[in-house]
mmCIF file of N, CA and C in Angstrom:
data_model
loop_
_atom_site.group_PDB
_atom_site.id
_atom_site.type_symbol
_atom_site.label_atom_id
_atom_site.label_comp_id
_atom_site.label_asym_id
_atom_site.label_seq_id
_atom_site.Cartn_x
_atom_site.Cartn_y
_atom_site.Cartn_z
ATOM 1 N N MET N 1 0.836 -1.192 0.000
ATOM 2 C CA MET N 1 0.000 0.000 0.000
ATOM 3 C C MET N 1 0.874 1.246 0.000
ATOM 4 N N GLY N 2 0.508 2.219 -0.776
ATOM 5 C CA GLY N 2 1.283 3.439 -0.875
ATOM 6 C C GLY N 2 1.264 4.278 0.385
ATOM 7 N N ASN N 3 0.215 4.160 1.191
ATOM 8 C CA ASN N 3 0.092 4.962 2.405
ATOM 9 C C ASN N 3 0.556 4.222 3.651
ATOM 10 N N ASP N 4 1.093 3.026 3.507
ATOM 11 C CA ASP N 4 1.485 2.246 4.675
ATOM 12 C C ASP N 4 2.716 2.850 5.347
ATOM 13 N N ILE N 5 2.846 2.585 6.628
ATOM 14 C CA ILE N 5 3.961 3.075 7.428
ATOM 15 C C ILE N 5 4.730 1.857 7.920
ATOM 16 N N ILE N 6 6.032 1.862 7.690
ATOM 17 C CA ILE N 6 6.890 0.750 8.093
ATOM 18 C C ILE N 6 7.654 1.164 9.347
ATOM 19 N N PHE N 7 7.694 0.285 10.332
ATOM 20 C CA PHE N 7 8.382 0.586 11.588
ATOM 21 C C PHE N 7 8.938 -0.705 12.179
ATOM 22 N N SER N 8 9.754 -0.572 13.190
ATOM 23 C CA SER N 8 10.324 -1.719 13.902
ATOM 24 C C SER N 8 9.972 -1.599 15.373
ATOM 25 N N GLY N 9 9.864 -2.733 16.035
ATOM 26 C CA GLY N 9 9.596 -2.681 17.461
ATOM 27 C C GLY N 9 9.203 -4.022 18.024
ATOM 28 N N GLU N 10 9.049 -4.020 19.332
ATOM 29 C CA GLU N 10 8.606 -5.222 20.036
ATOM 30 C C GLU N 10 7.530 -4.808 21.028
ATOM 31 N N TYR N 11 6.333 -5.270 20.793
ATOM 32 C CA TYR N 11 5.177 -4.913 21.615
ATOM 33 C C TYR N 11 4.486 -6.204 22.036
ATOM 34 N N GLN N 12 4.350 -6.415 23.322
ATOM 35 C CA GLN N 12 3.713 -7.627 23.831
ATOM 36 C C GLN N 12 2.541 -7.238 24.724
ATOM 37 N N ASP N 13 1.345 -7.328 24.184
ATOM 38 C CA ASP N 13 0.114 -7.021 24.930
ATOM 39 C C ASP N 13 0.168 -5.662 25.628
ATOM 40 N N ILE N 14 0.652 -4.640 24.921
ATOM 41 C CA ILE N 14 0.690 -3.298 25.523
ATOM 42 C C ILE N 14 -0.627 -2.586 25.226
ATOM 43 N N PRO N 15 -1.062 -1.696 26.097
ATOM 44 C CA PRO N 15 -2.288 -0.940 25.839
ATOM 45 C C PRO N 15 -2.178 -0.161 24.521
ATOM 46 N N PHE N 16 -3.281 -0.118 23.802
ATOM 47 C CA PHE N 16 -3.294 0.526 22.488
ATOM 48 C C PHE N 16 -2.842 1.977 22.574
ATOM 49 N N ASN N 17 -3.254 2.714 23.620
ATOM 50 C CA ASN N 17 -2.855 4.125 23.700
ATOM 51 C C ASN N 17 -1.342 4.274 23.861
ATOM 52 N N ARG N 18 -0.675 3.328 24.531
ATOM 53 C CA ARG N 18 0.794 3.379 24.629
ATOM 54 C C ARG N 18 1.437 3.080 23.272
ATOM 55 N N PHE N 19 0.890 2.119 22.556
ATOM 56 C CA PHE N 19 1.368 1.808 21.207
ATOM 57 C C PHE N 19 1.244 3.045 20.315
ATOM 58 N N ILE N 20 0.102 3.717 20.391
ATOM 59 C CA ILE N 20 -0.124 4.927 19.590
ATOM 60 C C ILE N 20 0.931 5.982 19.916
ATOM 61 N N ARG N 21 1.178 6.222 21.210
ATOM 62 C CA ARG N 21 2.191 7.217 21.601
ATOM 63 C C ARG N 21 3.559 6.869 21.025
ATOM 64 N N ASP N 22 3.946 5.601 21.124
ATOM 65 C CA ASP N 22 5.251 5.172 20.596
ATOM 66 C C ASP N 22 5.340 5.373 19.088
ATOM 67 N N ILE N 23 4.320 4.949 18.378
ATOM 68 C CA ILE N 23 4.331 5.052 16.912
ATOM 69 C C ILE N 23 4.339 6.518 16.485
ATOM 70 N N GLU N 24 3.527 7.350 17.134
ATOM 71 C CA GLU N 24 3.498 8.777 16.789
ATOM 72 C C GLU N 24 4.852 9.431 17.046
ATOM 73 N N ARG N 25 5.459 9.118 18.151
ATOM 74 C CA ARG N 25 6.739 9.735 18.521
ATOM 75 C C ARG N 25 7.866 9.314 17.575
ATOM 76 N N GLU N 26 7.906 8.061 17.198
ATOM 77 C CA GLU N 26 9.032 7.533 16.433
ATOM 78 C C GLU N 26 8.853 7.583 14.919
ATOM 79 N N ASN N 27 7.646 7.845 14.432
ATOM 80 C CA ASN N 27 7.395 7.713 12.993
ATOM 81 C C ASN N 27 6.674 8.889 12.351
ATOM 82 N N ASP N 28 6.522 10.002 13.025
ATOM 83 C CA ASP N 28 5.819 11.161 12.477
ATOM 84 C C ASP N 28 4.460 10.760 11.904
ATOM 85 N N VAL N 29 3.695 10.058 12.719
ATOM 86 C CA VAL N 29 2.354 9.594 12.377
ATOM 87 C C VAL N 29 1.397 10.222 13.379
ATOM 88 N N HIS N 30 0.176 10.503 12.952
ATOM 89 C CA HIS N 30 -0.820 11.078 13.853
ATOM 90 C C HIS N 30 -2.080 10.228 13.815
ATOM 91 N N PHE N 31 -2.510 9.758 14.988
ATOM 92 C CA PHE N 31 -3.726 8.963 15.125
ATOM 93 C C PHE N 31 -4.879 9.871 15.539
ATOM 94 N N PHE N 32 -6.066 9.563 15.034
ATOM 95 C CA PHE N 32 -7.287 10.270 15.409
ATOM 96 C C PHE N 32 -8.296 9.218 15.856
ATOM 97 N N TYR N 33 -8.808 9.368 17.072
ATOM 98 C CA TYR N 33 -9.696 8.365 17.656
ATOM 99 C C TYR N 33 -10.338 8.940 18.911
ATOM 100 N N ARG N 34 -11.277 8.203 19.463
ATOM 101 C CA ARG N 34 -11.860 8.542 20.756
ATOM 102 C C ARG N 34 -11.332 7.541 21.770
ATOM 103 N N GLN N 35 -10.958 8.027 22.929
ATOM 104 C CA GLN N 35 -10.349 7.183 23.960
ATOM 105 C C GLN N 35 -11.212 5.968 24.288
ATOM 106 N N GLU N 36 -12.526 6.170 24.373
ATOM 107 C CA GLU N 36 -13.389 5.045 24.747
ATOM 108 C C GLU N 36 -13.396 3.938 23.686
ATOM 109 N N TRP N 37 -13.048 4.271 22.446
ATOM 110 C CA TRP N 37 -12.996 3.245 21.397
ATOM 111 C C TRP N 37 -11.835 2.279 21.605
ATOM 112 N N ILE N 38 -10.735 2.754 22.171
ATOM 113 C CA ILE N 38 -9.539 1.907 22.272
ATOM 114 C C ILE N 38 -9.340 1.326 23.667
ATOM 115 N N SER N 39 -10.200 1.672 24.596
ATOM 116 C CA SER N 39 -10.080 1.182 25.961
ATOM 117 C C SER N 39 -10.139 -0.345 25.979
ATOM 118 N N GLY N 40 -9.164 -0.956 26.616
ATOM 119 C CA GLY N 40 -9.131 -2.409 26.737
ATOM 120 C C GLY N 40 -8.472 -3.141 25.577
ATOM 121 N N ILE N 41 -8.094 -2.439 24.520
ATOM 122 C CA ILE N 41 -7.443 -3.080 23.370
ATOM 123 C C ILE N 41 -5.938 -3.098 23.604
ATOM 124 N N THR N 42 -5.323 -4.243 23.358
ATOM 125 C CA THR N 42 -3.872 -4.359 23.479
ATOM 126 C C THR N 42 -3.271 -4.702 22.125
ATOM 127 N N ILE N 43 -1.991 -4.393 21.986
ATOM 128 C CA ILE N 43 -1.268 -4.619 20.731
ATOM 129 C C ILE N 43 -0.108 -5.572 20.986
ATOM 130 N N THR N 44 0.023 -6.539 20.080
ATOM 131 C CA THR N 44 1.161 -7.448 20.094
ATOM 132 C C THR N 44 1.757 -7.467 18.697
ATOM 133 N N ALA N 45 3.046 -7.148 18.596
ATOM 134 C CA ALA N 45 3.767 -7.170 17.312
ATOM 135 C C ALA N 45 5.255 -7.159 17.620
ATOM 136 N N LYS N 46 6.016 -7.823 16.772
ATOM 137 C CA LYS N 46 7.458 -7.877 16.993
ATOM 138 C C LYS N 46 8.151 -8.030 15.656
ATOM 139 N N GLY N 47 9.199 -7.219 15.434
ATOM 140 C CA GLY N 47 9.989 -7.395 14.237
ATOM 141 C C GLY N 47 10.530 -6.105 13.670
ATOM 142 N N ASP N 48 11.358 -6.269 12.640
ATOM 143 C CA ASP N 48 11.851 -5.146 11.855
ATOM 144 C C ASP N 48 10.951 -5.034 10.630
ATOM 145 N N HIS N 49 10.797 -3.862 10.115
ATOM 146 C CA HIS N 49 9.996 -3.613 8.919
ATOM 147 C C HIS N 49 8.556 -4.102 9.084
ATOM 148 N N LEU N 50 7.960 -3.750 10.212
ATOM 149 C CA LEU N 50 6.550 -4.072 10.441
ATOM 150 C C LEU N 50 5.677 -3.116 9.644
ATOM 151 N N SER N 51 4.619 -3.618 9.106
ATOM 152 C CA SER N 51 3.641 -2.804 8.387
ATOM 153 C C SER N 51 2.577 -2.349 9.380
ATOM 154 N N LEU N 52 2.364 -1.038 9.491
ATOM 155 C CA LEU N 52 1.328 -0.545 10.397
ATOM 156 C C LEU N 52 -0.032 -1.089 9.980
ATOM 157 N N THR N 53 -0.278 -1.156 8.683
ATOM 158 C CA THR N 53 -1.536 -1.720 8.191
ATOM 159 C C THR N 53 -1.707 -3.153 8.691
ATOM 160 N N GLY N 54 -0.667 -3.965 8.543
ATOM 161 C CA GLY N 54 -0.732 -5.356 8.985
ATOM 162 C C GLY N 54 -0.927 -5.488 10.483
ATOM 163 N N VAL N 55 -0.184 -4.696 11.249
ATOM 164 C CA VAL N 55 -0.290 -4.749 12.711
ATOM 165 C C VAL N 55 -1.695 -4.348 13.150
ATOM 166 N N LEU N 56 -2.231 -3.287 12.562
ATOM 167 C CA LEU N 56 -3.578 -2.853 12.938
ATOM 168 C C LEU N 56 -4.623 -3.879 12.521
ATOM 169 N N GLN N 57 -4.497 -4.446 11.318
ATOM 170 C CA GLN N 57 -5.460 -5.460 10.877
ATOM 171 C C GLN N 57 -5.482 -6.647 11.837
ATOM 172 N N GLN N 58 -4.312 -7.119 12.225
ATOM 173 C CA GLN N 58 -4.235 -8.277 13.125
ATOM 174 C C GLN N 58 -4.777 -7.964 14.515
ATOM 175 N N ASN N 59 -4.425 -6.811 15.036
ATOM 176 C CA ASN N 59 -4.777 -6.496 16.418
ATOM 177 C C ASN N 59 -6.164 -5.891 16.592
ATOM 178 N N LEU N 60 -6.733 -5.337 15.533
ATOM 179 C CA LEU N 60 -8.069 -4.752 15.646
ATOM 180 C C LEU N 60 -9.174 -5.719 15.235
ATOM 181 N N ALA N 61 -8.807 -6.879 14.699
ATOM 182 C CA ALA N 61 -9.813 -7.870 14.295
ATOM 183 C C ALA N 61 -10.670 -8.243 15.508
ATOM 184 N N GLY N 62 -11.964 -8.147 15.341
ATOM 185 C CA GLY N 62 -12.887 -8.505 16.415
ATOM 186 C C GLY N 62 -13.108 -7.439 17.467
ATOM 187 N N THR N 63 -12.525 -6.259 17.297
ATOM 188 C CA THR N 63 -12.675 -5.190 18.299
ATOM 189 C C THR N 63 -13.805 -4.226 17.970
ATOM 190 N N GLY N 64 -14.329 -4.285 16.751
ATOM 191 C CA GLY N 64 -15.351 -3.326 16.342
ATOM 192 C C GLY N 64 -14.772 -2.032 15.807
ATOM 193 N N LEU N 65 -13.446 -2.004 15.584
ATOM 194 C CA LEU N 65 -12.799 -0.806 15.050
ATOM 195 C C LEU N 65 -12.258 -1.061 13.652
ATOM 196 N N ASN N 66 -12.259 -0.022 12.861
ATOM 197 C CA ASN N 66 -11.667 -0.020 11.535
ATOM 198 C C ASN N 66 -10.652 1.120 11.512
ATOM 199 N N PHE N 67 -9.855 1.202 10.459
ATOM 200 C CA PHE N 67 -8.881 2.288 10.367
ATOM 201 C C PHE N 67 -8.674 2.668 8.907
ATOM 202 N N TYR N 68 -8.140 3.881 8.731
ATOM 203 C CA TYR N 68 -7.793 4.393 7.409
ATOM 204 C C TYR N 68 -6.517 5.207 7.565
ATOM 205 N N ILE N 69 -5.551 4.981 6.678
ATOM 206 C CA ILE N 69 -4.302 5.745 6.684
ATOM 207 C C ILE N 69 -4.279 6.603 5.429
ATOM 208 N N ASP N 70 -4.183 7.929 5.596
ATOM 209 C CA ASP N 70 -4.149 8.801 4.420
ATOM 210 C C ASP N 70 -2.707 9.063 3.986
ATOM 211 N N ASN N 71 -2.548 9.825 2.907
ATOM 212 C CA ASN N 71 -1.207 10.070 2.356
ATOM 213 C C ASN N 71 -0.411 11.114 3.141
ATOM 214 N N LYS N 72 -0.988 11.653 4.214
ATOM 215 C CA LYS N 72 -0.264 12.601 5.067
ATOM 216 C C LYS N 72 0.110 11.965 6.401
ATOM 217 N N ARG N 73 0.092 10.626 6.433
ATOM 218 C CA ARG N 73 0.487 9.856 7.608
ATOM 219 C C ARG N 73 -0.451 10.076 8.793
ATOM 220 N N ASN N 74 -1.723 10.265 8.498
ATOM 221 C CA ASN N 74 -2.756 10.334 9.520
ATOM 222 C C ASN N 74 -3.461 8.989 9.557
ATOM 223 N N VAL N 75 -3.696 8.489 10.757
ATOM 224 C CA VAL N 75 -4.404 7.224 10.934
ATOM 225 C C VAL N 75 -5.721 7.535 11.638
ATOM 226 N N PHE N 76 -6.830 7.240 10.969
ATOM 227 C CA PHE N 76 -8.157 7.504 11.509
ATOM 228 C C PHE N 76 -8.768 6.190 11.967
ATOM 229 N N LEU N 77 -9.062 6.090 13.251
ATOM 230 C CA LEU N 77 -9.748 4.920 13.786
ATOM 231 C C LEU N 77 -11.232 5.236 13.847
ATOM 232 N N THR N 78 -12.053 4.318 13.377
ATOM 233 C CA THR N 78 -13.497 4.521 13.386
ATOM 234 C C THR N 78 -14.188 3.231 13.808
ATOM 235 N N PRO N 79 -15.341 3.347 14.453
ATOM 236 C CA PRO N 79 -16.099 2.142 14.768
ATOM 237 C C PRO N 79 -16.648 1.534 13.481
ATOM 238 N N LEU N 80 -16.761 0.212 13.452
ATOM 239 C CA LEU N 80 -17.273 -0.463 12.258
ATOM 240 C C LEU N 80 -18.707 -0.073 11.955
ATOM 241 N N ASP N 81 -19.479 0.274 12.983
ATOM 242 C CA ASP N 81 -20.880 0.616 12.762
ATOM 243 C C ASP N 81 -21.090 2.113 12.543
ATOM 244 N N LEU N 82 -20.053 2.828 12.154
ATOM 245 C CA LEU N 82 -20.155 4.257 11.881
ATOM 246 C C LEU N 82 -21.143 4.495 10.750
ATOM 247 N N VAL N 83 -22.089 5.406 10.934
ATOM 248 C CA VAL N 83 -23.085 5.709 9.915
ATOM 249 C C VAL N 83 -22.471 6.672 8.918
ATOM 250 N N THR N 84 -22.403 6.243 7.661
ATOM 251 C CA THR N 84 -21.839 7.111 6.632
ATOM 252 C C THR N 84 -22.898 7.586 5.648
ATOM 253 N N ILE N 85 -24.071 6.948 5.639
ATOM 254 C CA ILE N 85 -25.185 7.375 4.793
ATOM 255 C C ILE N 85 -26.351 7.661 5.722
ATOM 256 N N LEU N 86 -26.898 8.831 5.620
ATOM 257 C CA LEU N 86 -27.964 9.230 6.524
ATOM 258 C C LEU N 86 -29.304 8.683 6.050
ATOM 259 N N PRO N 87 -30.090 8.096 6.952
ATOM 260 C CA PRO N 87 -31.406 7.584 6.569
ATOM 261 C C PRO N 87 -32.399 8.721 6.414
ATOM 262 N N GLU N 88 -33.468 8.444 5.685
ATOM 263 C CA GLU N 88 -34.549 9.422 5.590
ATOM 264 C C GLU N 88 -35.188 9.534 6.968
ATOM 265 N N ASP N 89 -35.323 10.724 7.472
ATOM 266 C CA ASP N 89 -35.880 10.920 8.800
ATOM 267 C C ASP N 89 -36.537 12.288 8.857
ATOM 268 N N PRO N 90 -37.859 12.333 8.941
ATOM 269 C CA PRO N 90 -38.528 13.643 8.961
ATOM 270 C C PRO N 90 -38.208 14.454 10.209
ATOM 271 N N ASP N 91 -37.684 13.816 11.251
ATOM 272 C CA ASP N 91 -37.376 14.540 12.485
ATOM 273 C C ASP N 91 -36.213 15.498 12.346
ATOM 274 N N TYR N 92 -35.398 15.369 11.318
ATOM 275 C CA TYR N 92 -34.234 16.231 11.327
ATOM 276 C C TYR N 92 -34.473 17.599 10.726
ATOM 277 N N GLU N 93 -35.740 17.942 10.556
ATOM 278 C CA GLU N 93 -36.086 19.339 10.291
ATOM 279 C C GLU N 93 -36.831 19.931 11.478
ATOM 280 N N GLN N 94 -36.813 19.238 12.593
ATOM 281 C CA GLN N 94 -37.508 19.688 13.774
ATOM 282 C C GLN N 94 -36.885 20.987 14.288
ATOM 283 N N HIS N 95 -37.732 21.893 14.784
ATOM 284 C CA HIS N 95 -37.247 23.184 15.267
ATOM 285 C C HIS N 95 -37.481 23.315 16.764
ATOM 286 N N ASP N 96 -36.652 24.125 17.398
ATOM 287 C CA ASP N 96 -36.864 24.500 18.790
ATOM 288 C C ASP N 96 -37.849 25.662 18.792
ATOM 289 N N GLU N 97 -39.015 25.453 19.367
ATOM 290 C CA GLU N 97 -40.058 26.476 19.327
ATOM 291 C C GLU N 97 -39.765 27.652 20.254
ATOM 292 N N ASP N 98 -38.918 27.465 21.259
ATOM 293 C CA ASP N 98 -38.667 28.541 22.206
ATOM 294 C C ASP N 98 -37.922 29.717 21.581
ATOM 295 N N ASN N 99 -37.433 29.580 20.371
ATOM 296 C CA ASN N 99 -36.747 30.687 19.720
ATOM 297 C C ASN N 99 -37.708 31.568 18.927
ATOM 298 N N GLY N 100 -38.988 31.219 18.890
ATOM 299 C CA GLY N 100 -39.955 31.968 18.100
ATOM 300 C C GLY N 100 -40.124 33.403 18.550
ATOM 301 N N SER N 101 -39.857 33.693 19.809
ATOM 302 C CA SER N 101 -40.022 35.054 20.306
ATOM 303 C C SER N 101 -39.004 36.012 19.714
ATOM 304 N N ARG N 102 -37.941 35.484 19.140
ATOM 305 C CA ARG N 102 -36.933 36.351 18.530
ATOM 306 C C ARG N 102 -37.341 36.769 17.125
ATOM 307 N N GLY N 103 -38.427 36.218 16.634
ATOM 308 C CA GLY N 103 -38.866 36.591 15.298
ATOM 309 C C GLY N 103 -38.435 35.612 14.229
ATOM 310 N N ASP N 104 -37.607 34.627 14.578
ATOM 311 C CA ASP N 104 -37.225 33.641 13.573
ATOM 312 C C ASP N 104 -38.103 32.402 13.740
ATOM 313 N N LYS N 105 -37.892 31.423 12.922
ATOM 314 C CA LYS N 105 -38.708 30.213 12.965
ATOM 315 C C LYS N 105 -38.075 29.141 13.840
ATOM 316 N N GLY N 106 -37.098 29.502 14.643
ATOM 317 C CA GLY N 106 -36.446 28.538 15.507
ATOM 318 C C GLY N 106 -35.188 28.000 14.864
ATOM 319 N N THR N 107 -34.427 27.334 15.643
ATOM 320 C CA THR N 107 -33.201 26.749 15.123
ATOM 321 C C THR N 107 -33.322 25.239 15.148
ATOM 322 N N ILE N 108 -32.588 24.606 14.286
ATOM 323 C CA ILE N 108 -32.591 23.151 14.268
ATOM 324 C C ILE N 108 -31.852 22.662 15.498
ATOM 325 N N ASN N 109 -32.405 21.679 16.166
ATOM 326 C CA ASN N 109 -31.794 21.117 17.358
ATOM 327 C C ASN N 109 -30.358 20.734 17.051
ATOM 328 N N THR N 110 -29.416 21.248 17.830
ATOM 329 C CA THR N 110 -27.989 21.076 17.549
ATOM 330 C C THR N 110 -27.571 19.620 17.503
ATOM 331 N N SER N 111 -28.024 18.828 18.452
ATOM 332 C CA SER N 111 -27.607 17.420 18.452
ATOM 333 C C SER N 111 -28.176 16.680 17.256
ATOM 334 N N GLN N 112 -29.416 16.989 16.851
ATOM 335 C CA GLN N 112 -29.979 16.341 15.664
ATOM 336 C C GLN N 112 -29.198 16.743 14.429
ATOM 337 N N LYS N 113 -28.858 18.015 14.322
ATOM 338 C CA LYS N 113 -28.113 18.478 13.158
ATOM 339 C C LYS N 113 -26.744 17.809 13.093
ATOM 340 N N TYR N 114 -26.094 17.645 14.236
ATOM 341 C CA TYR N 114 -24.770 17.027 14.272
ATOM 342 C C TYR N 114 -24.837 15.564 13.846
ATOM 343 N N PHE N 115 -25.774 14.815 14.405
ATOM 344 C CA PHE N 115 -25.817 13.384 14.141
ATOM 345 C C PHE N 115 -26.517 13.022 12.840
ATOM 346 N N LYS N 116 -27.495 13.812 12.418
ATOM 347 C CA LYS N 116 -28.283 13.429 11.252
ATOM 348 C C LYS N 116 -28.085 14.343 10.054
ATOM 349 N N GLY N 117 -27.560 15.512 10.249
ATOM 350 C CA GLY N 117 -27.397 16.455 9.151
ATOM 351 C C GLY N 117 -28.680 17.225 8.918
ATOM 352 N N GLN N 118 -28.590 18.275 8.163
ATOM 353 C CA GLN N 118 -29.770 19.066 7.858
ATOM 354 C C GLN N 118 -30.349 18.584 6.543
ATOM 355 N N LYS N 119 -31.655 18.367 6.513
ATOM 356 C CA LYS N 119 -32.319 17.853 5.324
ATOM 357 C C LYS N 119 -32.283 18.906 4.214
ATOM 358 N N THR N 120 -31.933 18.453 3.022
ATOM 359 C CA THR N 120 -31.938 19.371 1.886
ATOM 360 C C THR N 120 -33.366 19.597 1.426
ATOM 361 N N ARG N 121 -33.594 20.720 0.826
ATOM 362 C CA ARG N 121 -34.919 21.037 0.299
ATOM 363 C C ARG N 121 -34.850 20.962 -1.225
ATOM 364 N N ILE N 122 -35.774 20.218 -1.806
ATOM 365 C CA ILE N 122 -35.799 20.052 -3.256
ATOM 366 C C ILE N 122 -36.840 20.999 -3.831
ATOM 367 N N VAL N 123 -36.413 21.822 -4.759
ATOM 368 C CA VAL N 123 -37.292 22.777 -5.414
ATOM 369 C C VAL N 123 -37.385 22.381 -6.875
ATOM 370 N N GLU N 124 -38.613 22.205 -7.371
ATOM 371 C CA GLU N 124 -38.777 21.789 -8.761
ATOM 372 C C GLU N 124 -38.802 22.970 -9.720
ATOM 373 N N THR N 125 -39.316 24.103 -9.289
ATOM 374 C CA THR N 125 -39.373 25.272 -10.163
ATOM 375 C C THR N 125 -38.833 26.484 -9.420
ATOM 376 N N ILE N 126 -37.911 27.180 -10.056
ATOM 377 C CA ILE N 126 -37.354 28.405 -9.500
ATOM 378 C C ILE N 126 -37.693 29.529 -10.467
ATOM 379 N N ILE N 127 -38.326 30.582 -9.967
ATOM 380 C CA ILE N 127 -38.646 31.741 -10.800
ATOM 381 C C ILE N 127 -37.741 32.878 -10.355
ATOM 382 N N ILE N 128 -36.992 33.414 -11.301
ATOM 383 C CA ILE N 128 -36.088 34.517 -11.018
ATOM 384 C C ILE N 128 -36.679 35.761 -11.657
ATOM 385 N N GLY N 129 -36.869 36.808 -10.896
ATOM 386 C CA GLY N 129 -37.458 38.030 -11.420
ATOM 387 C C GLY N 129 -38.803 38.285 -10.761
ATOM 388 N N THR N 130 -39.664 38.999 -11.433
ATOM 389 C CA THR N 130 -40.961 39.364 -10.875
ATOM 390 C C THR N 130 -41.953 38.211 -10.955
ATOM 391 N N LYS N 131 -42.940 38.207 -10.072
ATOM 392 C CA LYS N 131 -43.966 37.169 -10.083
ATOM 393 C C LYS N 131 -45.007 37.403 -11.177
ATOM 394 N N GLU N 132 -45.103 38.622 -11.664
ATOM 395 C CA GLU N 132 -46.121 38.935 -12.672
ATOM 396 C C GLU N 132 -45.785 38.242 -13.982
ATOM 397 N N LYS N 133 -46.727 37.466 -14.494
ATOM 398 C CA LYS N 133 -46.476 36.673 -15.692
ATOM 399 C C LYS N 133 -46.416 37.517 -16.962
ATOM 400 N N ASN N 134 -47.014 38.681 -16.958
ATOM 401 C CA ASN N 134 -47.018 39.491 -18.175
ATOM 402 C C ASN N 134 -45.716 40.258 -18.380
ATOM 403 N N ILE N 135 -44.819 40.200 -17.439
ATOM 404 C CA ILE N 135 -43.529 40.861 -17.606
ATOM 405 C C ILE N 135 -42.502 39.788 -17.941
ATOM 406 N N SER N 136 -41.979 39.805 -19.156
ATOM 407 C CA SER N 136 -41.051 38.759 -19.571
ATOM 408 C C SER N 136 -39.592 39.208 -19.503
ATOM 409 N N ARG N 137 -39.376 40.506 -19.441
ATOM 410 C CA ARG N 137 -38.010 41.001 -19.397
ATOM 411 C C ARG N 137 -37.385 40.715 -18.027
ATOM 412 N N ASN N 138 -36.132 40.287 -18.009
ATOM 413 C CA ASN N 138 -35.400 39.972 -16.784
ATOM 414 C C ASN N 138 -36.091 38.887 -15.952
ATOM 415 N N ARG N 139 -36.648 37.910 -16.645
ATOM 416 C CA ARG N 139 -37.360 36.840 -15.958
ATOM 417 C C ARG N 139 -36.857 35.506 -16.481
ATOM 418 N N ALA N 140 -36.640 34.575 -15.578
ATOM 419 C CA ALA N 140 -36.222 33.231 -15.968
ATOM 420 C C ALA N 140 -36.953 32.220 -15.098
ATOM 421 N N ILE N 141 -37.289 31.094 -15.690
ATOM 422 C CA ILE N 141 -37.903 29.998 -14.951
ATOM 423 C C ILE N 141 -37.037 28.770 -15.164
ATOM 424 N N ILE N 142 -36.649 28.147 -14.084
ATOM 425 C CA ILE N 142 -35.837 26.933 -14.148
ATOM 426 C C ILE N 142 -36.708 25.788 -13.656
ATOM 427 N N ASN N 143 -36.895 24.779 -14.507
ATOM 428 C CA ASN N 143 -37.697 23.611 -14.149
ATOM 429 C C ASN N 143 -36.808 22.385 -14.085
ATOM 430 N N GLY N 144 -37.177 21.463 -13.259
ATOM 431 C CA GLY N 144 -36.441 20.207 -13.180
ATOM 432 C C GLY N 144 -36.296 19.750 -11.752
ATOM 433 N N LYS N 145 -35.585 18.668 -11.599
ATOM 434 C CA LYS N 145 -35.348 18.123 -10.258
ATOM 435 C C LYS N 145 -33.870 18.023 -10.020
#
């Protein structure tokens, strides 16, 4: 793999966070993860010219974690059940009604927006210019989906 990192070392059932510190310090690599994801995971590897990809594949099997190494030597750890495609959910346009006194229509609940994203609005016809149909100058209608 073009993005793989080669290193040497001897690790016998060491906590994953200690392995990460060693690899980052000695190899100019940066890991991104949440502490609770790696809690209880240990790493075992020994040798010269170890492949980080190989070591992670062997030691993360069955842990519920996946990883990705980019071309800038960043290692991203993610849970296997990470949602990458958002389901259809009418709740994610829900508004906080207590903001109505400010004159706006409320804000989208922050936690819903973070976890589910904001629903896009599909417009089939866009009219640019005046609403009066008898005025054709400076008017455009865009139809489609």
